[in-house]
Short mmCIF file of C-alpha atoms and ligand atoms in Angstrom, two decimals:
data_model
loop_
_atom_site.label_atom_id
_atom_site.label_comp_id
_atom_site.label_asym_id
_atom_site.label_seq_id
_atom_site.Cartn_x
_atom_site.Cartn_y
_atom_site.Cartn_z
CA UNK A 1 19.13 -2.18 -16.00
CA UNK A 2 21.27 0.71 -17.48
CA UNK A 3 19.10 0.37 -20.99
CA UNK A 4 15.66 0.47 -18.93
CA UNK A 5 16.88 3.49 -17.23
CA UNK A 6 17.66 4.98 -20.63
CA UNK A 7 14.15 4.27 -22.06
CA UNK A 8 12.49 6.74 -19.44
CA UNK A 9 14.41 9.74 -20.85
CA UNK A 10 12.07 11.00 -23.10
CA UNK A 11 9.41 11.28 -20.91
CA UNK A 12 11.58 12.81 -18.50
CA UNK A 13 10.74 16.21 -18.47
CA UNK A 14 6.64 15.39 -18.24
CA UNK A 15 7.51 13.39 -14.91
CA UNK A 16 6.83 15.20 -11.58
CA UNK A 17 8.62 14.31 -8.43
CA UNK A 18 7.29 14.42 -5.16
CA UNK A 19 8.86 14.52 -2.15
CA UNK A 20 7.61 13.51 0.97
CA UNK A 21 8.38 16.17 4.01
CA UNK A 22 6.56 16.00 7.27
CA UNK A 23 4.02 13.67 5.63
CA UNK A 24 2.80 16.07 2.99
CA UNK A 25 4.36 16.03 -0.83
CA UNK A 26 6.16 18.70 -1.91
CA UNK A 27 5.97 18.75 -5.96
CA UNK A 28 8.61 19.87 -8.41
CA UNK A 29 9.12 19.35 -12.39
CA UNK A 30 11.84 19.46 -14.28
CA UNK A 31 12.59 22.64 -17.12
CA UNK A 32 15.19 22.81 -20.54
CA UNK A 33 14.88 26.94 -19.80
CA UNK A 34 15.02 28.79 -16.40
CA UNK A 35 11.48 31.48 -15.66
CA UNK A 36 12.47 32.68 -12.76
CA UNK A 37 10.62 30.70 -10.61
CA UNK A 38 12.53 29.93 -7.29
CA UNK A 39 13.22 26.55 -6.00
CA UNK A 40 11.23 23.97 -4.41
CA UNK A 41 11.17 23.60 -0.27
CA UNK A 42 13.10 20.53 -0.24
CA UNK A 43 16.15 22.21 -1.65
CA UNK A 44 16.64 25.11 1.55
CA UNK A 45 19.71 25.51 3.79
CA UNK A 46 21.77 23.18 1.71
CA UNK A 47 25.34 24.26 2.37
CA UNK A 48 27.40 25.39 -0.96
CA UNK A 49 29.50 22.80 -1.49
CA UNK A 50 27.11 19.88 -1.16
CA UNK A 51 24.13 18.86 -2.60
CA UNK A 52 20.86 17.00 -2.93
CA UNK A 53 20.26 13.56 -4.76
CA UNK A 54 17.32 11.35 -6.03
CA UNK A 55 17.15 7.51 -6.29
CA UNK A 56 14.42 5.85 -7.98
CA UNK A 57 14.86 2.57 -8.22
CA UNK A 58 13.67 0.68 -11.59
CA UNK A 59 14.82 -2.14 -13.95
CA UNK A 60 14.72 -6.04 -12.77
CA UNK A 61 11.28 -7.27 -12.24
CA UNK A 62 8.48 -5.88 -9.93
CA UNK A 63 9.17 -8.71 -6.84
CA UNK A 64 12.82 -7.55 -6.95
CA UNK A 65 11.90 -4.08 -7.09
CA UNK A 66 9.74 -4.21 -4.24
CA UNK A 67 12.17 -6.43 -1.96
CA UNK A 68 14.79 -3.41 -3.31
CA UNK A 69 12.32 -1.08 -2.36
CA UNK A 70 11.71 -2.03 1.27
CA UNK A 71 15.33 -2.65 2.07
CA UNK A 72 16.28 0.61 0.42
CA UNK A 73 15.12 3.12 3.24
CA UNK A 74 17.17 1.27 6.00
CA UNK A 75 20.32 0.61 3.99
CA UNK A 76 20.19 4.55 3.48
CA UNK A 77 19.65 5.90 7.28
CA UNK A 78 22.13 3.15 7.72
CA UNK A 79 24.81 3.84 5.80
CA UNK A 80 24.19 7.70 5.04
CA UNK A 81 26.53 10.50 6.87
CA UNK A 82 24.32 11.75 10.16
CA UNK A 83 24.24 15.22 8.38
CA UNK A 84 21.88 13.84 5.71
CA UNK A 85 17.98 13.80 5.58
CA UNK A 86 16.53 11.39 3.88
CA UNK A 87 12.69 11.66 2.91
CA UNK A 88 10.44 9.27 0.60
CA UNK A 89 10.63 10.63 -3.29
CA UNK A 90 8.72 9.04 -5.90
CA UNK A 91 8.14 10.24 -9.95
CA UNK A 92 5.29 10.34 -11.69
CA UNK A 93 3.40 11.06 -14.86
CA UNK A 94 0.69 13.28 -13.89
CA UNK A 95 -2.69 11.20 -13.66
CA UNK A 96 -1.11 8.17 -15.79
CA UNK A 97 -1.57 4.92 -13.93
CA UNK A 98 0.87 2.65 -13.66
CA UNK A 99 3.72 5.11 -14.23
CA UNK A 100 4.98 5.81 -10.46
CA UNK A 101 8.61 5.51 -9.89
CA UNK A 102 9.46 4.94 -5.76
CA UNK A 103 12.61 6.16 -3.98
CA UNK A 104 14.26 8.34 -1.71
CA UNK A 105 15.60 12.33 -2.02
CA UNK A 106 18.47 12.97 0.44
CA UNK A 107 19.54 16.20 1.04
CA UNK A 108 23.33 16.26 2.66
CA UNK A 109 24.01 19.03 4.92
CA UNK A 110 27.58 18.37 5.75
CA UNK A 111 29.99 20.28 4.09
CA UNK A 112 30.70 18.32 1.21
CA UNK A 113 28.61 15.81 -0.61
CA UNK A 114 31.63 13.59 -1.42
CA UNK A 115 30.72 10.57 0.99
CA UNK A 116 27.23 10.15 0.04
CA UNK A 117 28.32 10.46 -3.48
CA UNK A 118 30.21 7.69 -3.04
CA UNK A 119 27.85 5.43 -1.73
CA UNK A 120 25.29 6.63 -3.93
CA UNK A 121 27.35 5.34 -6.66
CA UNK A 122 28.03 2.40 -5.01
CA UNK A 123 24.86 1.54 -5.23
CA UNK A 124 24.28 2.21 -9.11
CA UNK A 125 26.79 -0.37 -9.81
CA UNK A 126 25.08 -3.50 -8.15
CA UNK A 127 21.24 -2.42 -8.05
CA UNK A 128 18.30 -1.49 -9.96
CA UNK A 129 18.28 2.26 -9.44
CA UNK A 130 18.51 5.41 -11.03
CA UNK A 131 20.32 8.28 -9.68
CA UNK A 132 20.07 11.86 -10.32
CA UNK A 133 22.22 14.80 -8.34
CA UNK A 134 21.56 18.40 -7.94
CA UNK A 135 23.85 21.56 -7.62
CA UNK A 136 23.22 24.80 -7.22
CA UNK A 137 23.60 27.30 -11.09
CA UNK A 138 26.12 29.58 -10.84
CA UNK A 139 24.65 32.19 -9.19
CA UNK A 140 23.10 29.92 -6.78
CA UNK A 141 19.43 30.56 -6.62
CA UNK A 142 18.78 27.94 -9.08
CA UNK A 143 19.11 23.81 -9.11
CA UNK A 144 19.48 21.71 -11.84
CA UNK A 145 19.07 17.90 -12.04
CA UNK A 146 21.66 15.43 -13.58
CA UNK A 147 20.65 12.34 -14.32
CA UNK A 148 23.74 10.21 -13.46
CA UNK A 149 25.40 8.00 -16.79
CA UNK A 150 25.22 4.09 -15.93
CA UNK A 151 27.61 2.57 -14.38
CA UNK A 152 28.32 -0.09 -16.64
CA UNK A 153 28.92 2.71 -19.13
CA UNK A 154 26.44 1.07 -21.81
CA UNK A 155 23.13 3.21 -23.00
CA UNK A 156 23.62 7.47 -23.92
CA UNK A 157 26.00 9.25 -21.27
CA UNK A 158 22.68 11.86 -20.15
CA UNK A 159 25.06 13.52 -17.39
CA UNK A 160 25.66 16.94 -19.25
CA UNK A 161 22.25 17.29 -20.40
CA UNK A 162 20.67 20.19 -18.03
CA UNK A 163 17.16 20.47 -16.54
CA UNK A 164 15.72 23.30 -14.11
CA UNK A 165 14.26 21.55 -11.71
CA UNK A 166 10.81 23.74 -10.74
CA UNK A 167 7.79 23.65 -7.97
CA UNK A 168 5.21 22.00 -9.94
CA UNK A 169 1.19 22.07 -8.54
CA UNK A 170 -0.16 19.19 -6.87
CA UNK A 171 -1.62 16.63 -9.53
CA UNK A 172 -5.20 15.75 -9.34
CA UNK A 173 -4.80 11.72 -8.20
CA UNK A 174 -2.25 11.65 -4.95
CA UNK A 175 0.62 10.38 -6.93
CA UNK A 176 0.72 6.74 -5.17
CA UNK A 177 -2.61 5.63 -6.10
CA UNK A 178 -1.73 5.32 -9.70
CA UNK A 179 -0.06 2.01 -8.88
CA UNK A 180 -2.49 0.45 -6.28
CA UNK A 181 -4.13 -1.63 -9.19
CA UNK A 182 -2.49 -5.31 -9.28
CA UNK A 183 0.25 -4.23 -7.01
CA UNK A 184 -1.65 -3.39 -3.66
CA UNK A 185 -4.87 -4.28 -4.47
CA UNK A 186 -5.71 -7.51 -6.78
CA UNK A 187 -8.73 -7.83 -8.57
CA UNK A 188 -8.60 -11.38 -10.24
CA UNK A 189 -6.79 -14.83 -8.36
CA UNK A 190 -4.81 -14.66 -11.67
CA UNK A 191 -2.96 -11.35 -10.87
CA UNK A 192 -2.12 -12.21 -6.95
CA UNK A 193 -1.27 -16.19 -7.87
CA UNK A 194 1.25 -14.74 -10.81
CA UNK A 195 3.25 -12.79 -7.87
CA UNK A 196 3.06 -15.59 -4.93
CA UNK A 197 4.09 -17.89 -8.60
CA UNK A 198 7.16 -15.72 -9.12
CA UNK A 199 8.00 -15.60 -5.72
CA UNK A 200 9.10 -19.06 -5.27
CA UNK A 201 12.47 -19.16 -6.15
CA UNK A 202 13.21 -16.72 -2.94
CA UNK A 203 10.16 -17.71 -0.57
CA UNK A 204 10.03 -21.08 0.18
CA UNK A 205 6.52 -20.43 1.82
CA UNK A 206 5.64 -19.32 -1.58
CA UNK A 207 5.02 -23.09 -2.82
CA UNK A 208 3.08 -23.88 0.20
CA UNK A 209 0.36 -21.11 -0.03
CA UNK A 210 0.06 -22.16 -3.80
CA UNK A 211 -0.30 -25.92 -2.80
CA UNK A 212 -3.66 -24.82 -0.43
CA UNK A 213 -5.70 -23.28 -3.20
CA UNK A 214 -8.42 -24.44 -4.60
CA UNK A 215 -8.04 -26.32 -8.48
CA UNK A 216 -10.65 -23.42 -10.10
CA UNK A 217 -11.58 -19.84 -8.90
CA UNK A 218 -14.48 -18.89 -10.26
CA UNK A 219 -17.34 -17.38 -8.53
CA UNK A 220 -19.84 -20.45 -8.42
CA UNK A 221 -23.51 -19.72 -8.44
CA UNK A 222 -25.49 -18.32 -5.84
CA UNK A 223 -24.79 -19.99 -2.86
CA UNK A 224 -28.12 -22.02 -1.45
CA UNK A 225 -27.91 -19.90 2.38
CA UNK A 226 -26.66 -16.66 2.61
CA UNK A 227 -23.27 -15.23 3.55
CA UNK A 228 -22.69 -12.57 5.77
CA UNK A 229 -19.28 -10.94 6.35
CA UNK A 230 -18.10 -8.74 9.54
CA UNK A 231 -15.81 -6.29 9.11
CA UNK A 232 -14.38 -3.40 11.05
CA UNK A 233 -10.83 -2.35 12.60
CA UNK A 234 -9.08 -4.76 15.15
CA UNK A 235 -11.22 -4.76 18.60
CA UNK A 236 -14.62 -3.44 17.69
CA UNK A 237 -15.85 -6.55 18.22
CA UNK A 238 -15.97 -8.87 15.00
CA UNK A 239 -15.39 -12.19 17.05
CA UNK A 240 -17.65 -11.13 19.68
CA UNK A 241 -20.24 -10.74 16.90
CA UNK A 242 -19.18 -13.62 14.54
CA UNK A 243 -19.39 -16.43 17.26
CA UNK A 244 -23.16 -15.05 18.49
CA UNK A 245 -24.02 -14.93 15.10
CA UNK A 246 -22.93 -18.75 14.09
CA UNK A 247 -24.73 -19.73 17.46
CA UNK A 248 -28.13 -17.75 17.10
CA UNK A 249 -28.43 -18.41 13.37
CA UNK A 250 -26.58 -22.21 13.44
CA UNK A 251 -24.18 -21.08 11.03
CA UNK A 252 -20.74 -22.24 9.78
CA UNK A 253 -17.94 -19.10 11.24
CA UNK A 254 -15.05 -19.22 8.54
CA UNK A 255 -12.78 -16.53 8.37
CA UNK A 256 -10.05 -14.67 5.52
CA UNK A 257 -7.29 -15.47 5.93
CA UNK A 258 -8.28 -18.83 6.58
CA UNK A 259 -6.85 -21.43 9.07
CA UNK A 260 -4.56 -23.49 6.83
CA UNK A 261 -2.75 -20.34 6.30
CA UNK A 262 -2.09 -18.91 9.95
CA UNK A 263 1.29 -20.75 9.81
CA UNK A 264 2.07 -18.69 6.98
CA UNK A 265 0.73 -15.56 7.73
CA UNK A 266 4.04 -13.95 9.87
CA UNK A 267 6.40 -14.57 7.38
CA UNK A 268 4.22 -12.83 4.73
CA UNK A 269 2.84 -9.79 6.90
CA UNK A 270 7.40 -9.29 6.71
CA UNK A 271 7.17 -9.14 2.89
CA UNK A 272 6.64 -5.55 1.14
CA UNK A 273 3.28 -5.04 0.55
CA UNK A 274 3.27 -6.25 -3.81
CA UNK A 275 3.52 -9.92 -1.63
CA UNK A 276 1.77 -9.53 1.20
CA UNK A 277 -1.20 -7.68 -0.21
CA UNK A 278 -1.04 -10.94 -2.67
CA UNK A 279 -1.20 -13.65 0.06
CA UNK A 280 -4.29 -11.97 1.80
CA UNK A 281 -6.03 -12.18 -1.46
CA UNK A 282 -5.35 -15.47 -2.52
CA UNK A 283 -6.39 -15.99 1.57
CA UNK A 284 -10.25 -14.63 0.03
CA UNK A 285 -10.31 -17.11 -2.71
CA UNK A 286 -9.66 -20.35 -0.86
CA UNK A 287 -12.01 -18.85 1.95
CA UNK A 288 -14.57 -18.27 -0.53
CA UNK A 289 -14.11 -21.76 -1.76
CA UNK A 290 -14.72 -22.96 1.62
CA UNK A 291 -17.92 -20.89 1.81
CA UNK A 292 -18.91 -22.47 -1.35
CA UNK A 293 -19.35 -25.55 0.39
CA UNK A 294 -20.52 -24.70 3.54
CA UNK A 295 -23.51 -22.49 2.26
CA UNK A 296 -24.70 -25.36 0.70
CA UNK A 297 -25.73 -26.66 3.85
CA UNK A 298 -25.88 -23.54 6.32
CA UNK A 299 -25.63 -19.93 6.64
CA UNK A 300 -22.38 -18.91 6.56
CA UNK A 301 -20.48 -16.16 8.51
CA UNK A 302 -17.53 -14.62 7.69
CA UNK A 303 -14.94 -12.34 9.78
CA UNK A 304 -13.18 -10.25 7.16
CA UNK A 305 -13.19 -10.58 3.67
CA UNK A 306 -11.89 -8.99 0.78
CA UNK A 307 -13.22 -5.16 1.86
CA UNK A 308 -10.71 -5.72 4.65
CA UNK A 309 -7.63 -6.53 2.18
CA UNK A 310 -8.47 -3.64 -0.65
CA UNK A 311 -9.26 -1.24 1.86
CA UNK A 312 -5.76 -1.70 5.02
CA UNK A 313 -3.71 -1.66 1.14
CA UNK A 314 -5.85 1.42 -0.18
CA UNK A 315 -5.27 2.88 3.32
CA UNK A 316 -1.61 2.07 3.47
CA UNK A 317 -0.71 2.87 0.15
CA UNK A 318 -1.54 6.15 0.65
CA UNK A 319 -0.06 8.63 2.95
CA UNK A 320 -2.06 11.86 4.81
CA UNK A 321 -5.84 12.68 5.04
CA UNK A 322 -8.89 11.35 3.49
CA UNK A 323 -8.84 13.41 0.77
CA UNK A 324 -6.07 12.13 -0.23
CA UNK A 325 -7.82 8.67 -0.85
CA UNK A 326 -8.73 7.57 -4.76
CA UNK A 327 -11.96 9.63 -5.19
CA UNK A 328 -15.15 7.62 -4.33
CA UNK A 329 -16.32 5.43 -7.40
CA UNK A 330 -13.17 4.53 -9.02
CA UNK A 331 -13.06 1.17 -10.27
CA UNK A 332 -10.21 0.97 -7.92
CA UNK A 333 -12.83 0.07 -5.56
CA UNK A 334 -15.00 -2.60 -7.68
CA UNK A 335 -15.53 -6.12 -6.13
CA UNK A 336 -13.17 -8.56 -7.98
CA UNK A 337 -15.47 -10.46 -10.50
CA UNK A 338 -13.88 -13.54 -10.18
CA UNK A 339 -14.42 -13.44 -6.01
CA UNK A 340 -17.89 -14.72 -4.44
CA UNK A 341 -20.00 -12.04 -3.88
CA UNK A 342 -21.70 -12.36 0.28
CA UNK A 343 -25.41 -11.63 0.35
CA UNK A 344 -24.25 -9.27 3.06
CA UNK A 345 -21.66 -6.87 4.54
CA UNK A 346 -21.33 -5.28 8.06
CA UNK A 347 -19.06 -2.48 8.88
CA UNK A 348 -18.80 -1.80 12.61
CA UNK A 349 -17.67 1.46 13.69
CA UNK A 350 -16.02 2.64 16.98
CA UNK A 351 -15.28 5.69 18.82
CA UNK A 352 -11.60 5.67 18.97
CA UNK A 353 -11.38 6.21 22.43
CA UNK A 354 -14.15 2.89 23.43
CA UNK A 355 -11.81 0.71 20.54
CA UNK A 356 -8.59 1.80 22.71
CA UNK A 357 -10.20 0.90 26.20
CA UNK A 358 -11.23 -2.45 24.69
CA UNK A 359 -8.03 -3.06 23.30
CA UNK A 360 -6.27 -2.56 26.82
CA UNK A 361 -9.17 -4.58 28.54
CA UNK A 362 -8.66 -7.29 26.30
CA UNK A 363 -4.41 -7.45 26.97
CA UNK A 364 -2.82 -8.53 24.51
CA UNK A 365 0.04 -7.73 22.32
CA UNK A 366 -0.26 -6.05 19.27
CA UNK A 367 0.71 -6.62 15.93
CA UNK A 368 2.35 -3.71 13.74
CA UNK A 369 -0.60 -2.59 12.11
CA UNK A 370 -2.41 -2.24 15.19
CA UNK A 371 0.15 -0.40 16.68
CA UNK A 372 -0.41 1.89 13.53
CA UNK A 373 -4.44 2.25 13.88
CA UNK A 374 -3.75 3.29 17.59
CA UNK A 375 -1.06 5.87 17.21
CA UNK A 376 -1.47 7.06 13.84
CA UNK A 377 -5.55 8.23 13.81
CA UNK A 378 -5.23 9.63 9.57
CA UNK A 379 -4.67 6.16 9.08
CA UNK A 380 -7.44 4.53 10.80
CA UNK A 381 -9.78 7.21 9.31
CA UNK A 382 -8.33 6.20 5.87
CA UNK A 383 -9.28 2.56 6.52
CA UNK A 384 -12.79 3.27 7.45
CA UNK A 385 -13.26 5.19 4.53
CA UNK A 386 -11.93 3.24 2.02
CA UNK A 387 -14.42 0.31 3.84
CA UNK A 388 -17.62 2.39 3.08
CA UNK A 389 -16.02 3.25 -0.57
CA UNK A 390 -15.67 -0.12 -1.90
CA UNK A 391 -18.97 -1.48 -3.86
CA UNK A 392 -20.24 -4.45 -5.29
CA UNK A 393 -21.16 -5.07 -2.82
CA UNK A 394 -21.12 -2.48 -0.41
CA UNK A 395 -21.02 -2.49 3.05
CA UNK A 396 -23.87 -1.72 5.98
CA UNK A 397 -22.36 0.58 8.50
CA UNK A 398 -23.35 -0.52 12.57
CA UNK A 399 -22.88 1.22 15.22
CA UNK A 400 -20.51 -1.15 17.60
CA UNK A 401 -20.80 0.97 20.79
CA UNK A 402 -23.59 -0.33 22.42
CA UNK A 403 -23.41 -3.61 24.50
CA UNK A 404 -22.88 -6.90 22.67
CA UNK A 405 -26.26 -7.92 22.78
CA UNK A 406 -27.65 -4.65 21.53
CA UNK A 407 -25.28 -5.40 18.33
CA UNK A 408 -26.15 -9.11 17.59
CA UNK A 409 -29.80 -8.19 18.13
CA UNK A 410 -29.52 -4.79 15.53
CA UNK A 411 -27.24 -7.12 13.13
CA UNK A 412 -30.11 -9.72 13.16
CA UNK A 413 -32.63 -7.26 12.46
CA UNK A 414 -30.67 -6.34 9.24
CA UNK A 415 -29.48 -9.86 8.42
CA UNK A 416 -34.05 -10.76 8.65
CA UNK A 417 -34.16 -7.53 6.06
CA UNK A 418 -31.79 -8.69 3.77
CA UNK A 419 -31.45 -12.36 4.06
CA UNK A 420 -35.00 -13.36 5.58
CA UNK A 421 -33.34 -15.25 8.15
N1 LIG B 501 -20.35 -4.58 22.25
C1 LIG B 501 -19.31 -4.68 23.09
N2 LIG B 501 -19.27 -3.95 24.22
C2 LIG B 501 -18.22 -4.01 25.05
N3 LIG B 501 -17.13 -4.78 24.84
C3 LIG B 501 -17.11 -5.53 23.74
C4 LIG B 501 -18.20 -5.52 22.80
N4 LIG B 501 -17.87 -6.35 21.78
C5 LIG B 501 -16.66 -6.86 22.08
N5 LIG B 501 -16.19 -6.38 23.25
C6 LIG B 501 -14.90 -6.67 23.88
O1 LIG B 501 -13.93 -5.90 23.16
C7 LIG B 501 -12.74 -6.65 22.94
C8 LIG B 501 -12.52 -6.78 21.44
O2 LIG B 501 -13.56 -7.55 20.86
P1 LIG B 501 -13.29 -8.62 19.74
O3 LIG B 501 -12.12 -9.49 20.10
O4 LIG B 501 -14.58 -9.31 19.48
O5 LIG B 501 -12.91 -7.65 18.56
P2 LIG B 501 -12.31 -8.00 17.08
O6 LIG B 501 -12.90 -6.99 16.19
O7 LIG B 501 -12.55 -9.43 16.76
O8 LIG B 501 -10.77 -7.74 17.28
P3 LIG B 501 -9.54 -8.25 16.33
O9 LIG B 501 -9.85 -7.86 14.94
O10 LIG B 501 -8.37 -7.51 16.88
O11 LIG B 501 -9.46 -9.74 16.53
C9 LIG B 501 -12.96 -8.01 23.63
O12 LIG B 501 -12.38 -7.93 24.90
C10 LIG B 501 -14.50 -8.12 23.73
O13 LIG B 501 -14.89 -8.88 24.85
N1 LIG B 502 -9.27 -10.61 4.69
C1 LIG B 502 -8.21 -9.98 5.23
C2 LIG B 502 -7.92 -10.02 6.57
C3 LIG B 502 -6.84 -9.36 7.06
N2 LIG B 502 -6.03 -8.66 6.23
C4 LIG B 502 -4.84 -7.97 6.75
O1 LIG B 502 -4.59 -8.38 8.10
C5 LIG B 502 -4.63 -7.30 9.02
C6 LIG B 502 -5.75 -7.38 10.02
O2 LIG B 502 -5.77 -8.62 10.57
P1 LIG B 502 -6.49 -8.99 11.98
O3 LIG B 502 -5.65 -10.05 12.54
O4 LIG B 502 -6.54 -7.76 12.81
O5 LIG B 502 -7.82 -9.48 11.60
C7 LIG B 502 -4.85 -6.09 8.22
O6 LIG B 502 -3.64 -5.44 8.34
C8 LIG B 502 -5.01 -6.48 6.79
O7 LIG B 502 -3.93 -5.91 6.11
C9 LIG B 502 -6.29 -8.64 4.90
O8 LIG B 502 -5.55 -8.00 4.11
N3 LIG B 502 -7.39 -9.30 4.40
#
C-alpha cells in the first residue's frame, strides 16, 4: 500500500484537491515556491496550534477501496474530537479520467491537533490511505502540505519535502465525473460481472446474482415485436402506465431489475455504489434476455431500463446543479453496445409538487433514494436531465400530469408513430 502511495508522487504537484463545503468545491493546488497568493477557504479560523489534514484513501483493489470508502466518513464523525469538521475531499488530475482520488479534509479546531493526529495515524497503519497534514509557515499566512512517510517505514520518507498549498480555478469536468465510467456507470456485462465476480469472497449474494444470468450477452437481432420502456422518477406513474399498456396492446410487462432478483435487491442497494451500480446493470442484461424471448411472441413493455441505472448513478455521482452534470454528448452517455436496444423510450415528467401529493396519496414508505428525490430537488433535477441526455437511444419526454387515461391514450399515439402498433 505504502509503495502505491509512493508511485503518485510525481504527479503530485499537477493534482488539484477539492474540497467539498456547503455542497460546492472549493479548489486548491499544491506549489514548490510561495506567490503571494493567500490561502484557500477551507483553511480559516484554524486555531495556531492545530491544524488541517487530508486522507485519500488508495492502494488494495477498487471493491476494497470502495467498502473503505463508504465506511470511512462514519468511522471519522465517529471517532473524531467534536471540535473537528470533517468535509468530503477528493484529488484530481485536471480533466484526466480515471485519475480521482476520494477522501475526507478535516479541519480541527480544538486547541491542539494531537488527538486527531493520533487517530489519523492509526489509521495509516492498518488501511489503504494516504495522509497529508498542514501547518501554518512561520509567519502564519501561509500552509504547506506534508505528505505523511508510511507507516511501515518502506518506500522514500516524503515528510520534509514542502509544498504551498494554493486556490486553484475550478477545472472544466466537475472533478467526480472523471471516474463514473466502469465504476458508476457500466457499459459492457463484462465490466459489471468482473465486480459482482470479485465480490464473492465477501458477499455471499454475490454468487447468487451471477448464478441468474443468462449463458451469453449479446444483443440478439431485432426483436420480432417491439419494446417499449417507461421511465421516469418514483410515483409519476410508470406502473399505472405499464399495466394499461400490457392490457390495451396484449403485451408481456417485464421490468429491470427483474423478479428473480427482488430478494437480492436490499442487500445490494447497502453496498457503495462501484457494487450496487453493478447489480442494477447486470439486472438490464438478464431483463433484456427475458425480452428476447418474449418479443418473439408479443410486444413487450418494460418499466425501467438501463436510462434509469446510468442516469440515478450519473445523478448521484455528482454533487450540486445541472451544470455540474458531464456536458451533453459525452460518450459517458452512449447506450451500452452489448445491451438490447428498445424500439422505444418514454420519459414521464412531473411537477414536483403533483409527484409529492401522489406519493402521500399512495402511503407508503419510502426507500432512501426517494427520500432523496423529495427533499433534495438539485438531485431530482439532475436525474431528469441526465434521462433526456443519454442517447442511443434516446428518450421521448410525456407529460405525466394529466389523468391516466389522457397518458395511455398520448403514449399510444406515439407508440402507433413509432412502432405501428
Ligand atoms: N395520471 C395520473 N393521475 C393521477 N394519479 C396517478 C396518475 N398515474 C398514477 N397515479 C397515481 O399516482 C401514484 C403513483 O403511481 P405509480 O405507482 O403508477 O407510479 P410509479 O412511477 O410506478 O412509482 P414507483 O416508481 O415509485 O413505483 C399511484 O397512487 C397512482 O394511482
Ligand atoms: N433499471 C433500474 C431500475 C432501478 N434502478 C435503481 O433503483 C432505484 C429506483 O427504483 P424504483 O424501485 O423506484 O423503481 C433507483 O435508485 C436506481 O438507482 C436502477 O439502477 N436501474
Amino acid at each position: 500500500m505504502a509503495r502505491r502511495a509512493m508511485s503518485l508522487l510525481p504527479s503530485w504537484s499537477s493534482r488539484v484537491f477539492s474540497v467539498e463545503l456547503d455542497g460546492a468545491p472549493v479548489y486548491f493546488s499544491l506549489r514548490e515556491k510561495h506567490r503571494g497568493e493567500e490561502a484557500p477557504r477551507v483553511f480559516s479560523r484554524v486555531p495556531e496550534r492545530s491544524g488541517c489534514f487530508s486522507l485519500l484513501v488508495c492502494g488494495g483493489d477498487r471493491i476494497r477501496r470502495a467498502k473503505f470508502y463508504a465506511q470511512l466518513g462514519d468511522r471519522l464523525s465517529r471517532d473524531l474530537l467534536p471540535g473537528c469538521d470533517l468535509a468530503p475531499m477528493a484529488s484530481f488530475l485536471p480533466n484526466v479520467r480515471g485519475s480521482l482520488m476520494k477522501g475526507y479534509f478535516v479541519k480541527d479546531n480544538s486547541e491542539s491537533s494531537s488527538a486527531s493526529e493520533r487517530l489519523l495515524r492509526d489509521l495509516t497503519r492498518t488501511e489503504p490511505v494516504l495522509v497529508c497534514s498542514y501547518s501554518r509557515d512561520r509567519d502564519g499566512q501561509m500552509w504547506t502540505q506534508h505528505l505523511w512517510p508510511p507507516a511501515d517505514g518502506q518506500g522514500t520518507d516524503t515528510s520534509k519535502s514542502k509544498y504551498y498549498v494554493v486556490p486553484s480555478e475550478a477545472p472544466d469536468y466537475h472533478p467526480s465525473t472523471l471516474n463514473i465510467i466502469n465504476s458508476d456507470v457500466f457499459y459492457s456485462f463484462e465490466e459489471a460481472y468482473e465486480v459482482i465476480k470479485q465480490c464473492g469472497d465477501i458477499i455471499p449474494e454475490a454468487t447468487s446474482v451471477l448464478e441468474l444470468l443468462p449463458s451469453r450477452a449479446e444483443a440478439r437481432g431485432r426483436p420480432d415485436f417491439p419494446v417499449i420502456v417507461i421511465e421516469g422518477l418514483d410515483a409519476t406513474g410508470k406502473t399505472t402506465l405499464t399495466e394499461s399498456l400490457r392490457d390495451s396492446l396484449g403485451a408481456t410487462l417485464l421490468r429491470s431489475p427483474p423478479q428473480c432478483l427482488s430478494p437480492l435487491r436490499a442487500r445490494f442497494d447497502q453496498e457503495p455504489p462501484l457494487i450496487r451500480r453493478a447489480f442494477y446493470a447486470l439486472g438490464n442484461y438478464i431483463t433484456a434476455e427475458q425480452i428476447g424471448q418474449e418479443a418473439m411472441k408479443t410486444p413487450v413493455i418494460v418499466d425501467r431500463f438501463w436510462h434509469s441505472t446510468a442516469a440515478y448513478a450519473i445523478a448521484t455521482a455528482v454533487s450540486g446543479p445541472v451544470c455540474n452534470l458531464p456536458a451533453e454528448g459525452l460518450e459517458l452517455y452512449r447506450w451500452p453496445s452489448d445491451l438490447l436496444q428498445p424500439s422505444l423510450v418514454v420519459l414521464l415528467t412531473l411537477d414536483p409538487e403533483e409527484r409529492k401529493r401522489r406519493l402521500r396519496d399512495r402511503g407508503q414508505g419510502k426507500t432512501e433514494e426517494e427520500q432523496e428525490l423529495d427533499h433534495n430537488q438539485l438531485f431530482r433535477c439532475r436525474v431528469e436531465e441526465a434521462y433526456r441526455r443519454i442517447s442511443g437511444p434516446a428518450c421521448v419526454t410525456v407529460d405525466a400530469s394529466p389523468s391516466a387515461d389522457q397518458v395511455l391514450q398520448q403514449v399510444r399515439l406515439l407508440i402507433r408513430g413509432k412502432c405501428h402498433l
